[in-house]
């Protein structure tokens, strides 16, 4: 989600993510995990850095960013270079299964999950929500519903 066009939504997302991360920052071994897609996931890493929380990035395959606009690629590389660890879930060329595999790996490694969701029952955020609900084990989940501008905690 590239939310920079709407200041109200951007402020809601930024403030919500900062608030959630601050709750867990005091715990030993806390790190942010990101799939590093355009918009929110890249910005999540900048927020982690501003709060001095290390972060790891999960990449679906090498060259994932090559079809993006140049400024977005530059930000991607900056965030990637500052990551504590870089995990590739697969190699080779684009395939939707590689994105799903990355998301499943990312969710599997998480104990707390923040999902930015626009309220529609389609797209990656929704698929992640469905996967979380089906996953074994309890994970604290924060759903930032940008349609309602509310945080739902599960």
XYZ file of C-alpha atoms in Angstrom:
154
model
C 0.000 0.000 0.000
C 1.400 3.359 -0.994
C -0.443 5.632 1.400
C 1.601 8.810 0.949
C -1.174 10.496 -1.066
C -3.561 10.672 1.910
C -2.159 12.538 4.925
C -4.894 11.316 7.316
C -4.209 7.667 6.477
C -0.428 8.201 6.550
C -0.606 9.780 10.009
C -2.903 7.010 11.292
C -0.566 4.272 10.006
C 2.629 5.970 11.241
C 1.247 6.731 14.695
C -0.269 3.252 15.035
C 2.919 1.423 14.032
C 5.041 3.588 16.356
C 2.647 2.984 19.250
C 2.618 -0.787 18.703
C 6.398 -1.022 18.333
C 6.963 1.033 21.484
C 4.850 -1.496 23.452
C 7.223 -4.296 22.499
C 10.506 -2.373 22.280
C 11.347 -3.001 25.928
C 11.367 -6.780 25.422
C 14.729 -8.394 24.841
C 15.395 -9.588 21.308
C 12.677 -7.553 19.613
C 13.228 -7.045 15.898
C 11.025 -5.863 13.062
C 10.386 -8.147 10.110
C 9.340 -6.811 6.719
C 8.543 -8.144 3.258
C 9.913 -4.827 1.952
C 7.172 -4.198 -0.604
C 6.426 -0.683 -1.873
C 4.982 1.747 0.652
C 4.025 0.585 4.116
C 6.513 -2.277 4.487
C 9.459 -0.102 3.484
C 8.248 2.699 5.714
C 7.893 0.205 8.594
C 11.671 -0.303 8.380
C 12.286 3.450 8.590
C 10.078 3.563 11.700
C 12.043 0.671 13.237
C 15.284 2.513 12.570
C 13.939 5.733 14.114
C 13.033 3.752 17.267
C 16.415 1.961 17.251
C 14.763 -1.417 16.665
C 16.750 -3.711 14.354
C 14.863 -5.213 11.437
C 15.195 -8.166 9.080
C 13.854 -8.200 5.546
C 12.325 -11.131 3.694
C 12.755 -10.982 -0.077
C 10.804 -13.286 -2.432
C 13.617 -13.426 -5.031
C 16.636 -11.429 -6.125
C 15.659 -8.502 -8.368
C 12.175 -8.202 -6.837
C 12.421 -4.400 -7.055
C 13.612 -4.046 -10.660
C 10.195 -3.203 -12.153
C 9.573 -0.408 -9.608
C 10.149 3.325 -10.242
C 13.769 4.446 -9.699
C 13.086 6.472 -6.485
C 11.324 3.444 -4.979
C 14.250 1.205 -5.960
C 16.654 3.634 -4.300
C 14.635 3.597 -1.072
C 14.461 -0.220 -1.264
C 18.255 -0.459 -1.508
C 18.716 1.999 1.359
C 16.389 -0.007 3.604
C 17.986 -3.269 2.458
C 21.492 -1.988 3.241
C 20.467 -1.032 6.785
C 18.747 -4.349 7.542
C 20.141 -6.566 10.267
C 19.567 -9.641 8.090
C 18.313 -10.343 4.551
C 16.442 -13.589 3.945
C 15.610 -14.746 0.425
C 12.668 -17.133 0.335
C 13.461 -18.125 -3.265
C 15.630 -17.298 -6.266
C 15.082 -16.874 -9.997
C 12.391 -14.873 -11.743
C 8.996 -13.599 -10.631
C 6.276 -16.073 -9.784
C 3.240 -15.284 -7.567
C 4.019 -18.399 -5.495
C 7.338 -16.806 -4.497
C 5.495 -13.815 -3.022
C 3.162 -16.142 -1.116
C 6.109 -18.246 0.061
C 7.853 -15.104 1.359
C 4.682 -14.004 3.169
C 4.231 -17.422 4.785
C 7.858 -17.488 5.911
C 7.538 -13.967 7.306
C 4.331 -14.772 9.192
C 5.812 -18.039 10.464
C 8.766 -16.177 12.005
C 6.578 -13.528 13.646
C 5.168 -13.518 17.160
C 3.390 -10.172 16.707
C 1.876 -9.170 13.380
C 0.835 -5.743 12.125
C -1.418 -5.787 9.059
C -2.447 -2.625 7.216
C -5.823 -3.377 5.665
C -8.186 -1.316 3.542
C -11.278 -3.293 4.569
C -11.687 -5.157 1.270
C -11.747 -8.947 1.096
C -9.106 -9.079 -1.644
C -5.372 -8.500 -1.935
C -2.251 -9.473 0.012
C -3.333 -8.000 3.340
C -6.549 -9.983 3.239
C -4.729 -13.162 2.200
C -2.325 -12.615 5.118
C -5.275 -12.233 7.500
C -6.775 -15.497 6.246
C -3.406 -17.237 6.650
C -2.960 -15.878 10.165
C -6.401 -17.165 11.155
C -5.511 -20.641 9.845
C -1.992 -20.729 11.329
C -1.215 -22.913 14.273
C -0.113 -21.083 17.366
C -1.280 -17.814 18.791
C 0.112 -14.598 17.416
C -0.771 -11.168 18.675
C -2.250 -9.439 15.632
C -2.903 -5.749 15.109
C -5.065 -4.906 12.102
C -4.799 -1.266 11.072
C -8.063 -0.744 9.214
C -7.464 2.344 7.086
C -11.083 2.464 5.955
C -12.294 2.882 9.561
C -9.059 4.441 10.921
C -9.177 1.931 13.778
C -6.835 -0.645 15.244
C -8.342 -4.078 15.784
C -6.377 -6.262 18.179
C -6.604 -10.061 18.156
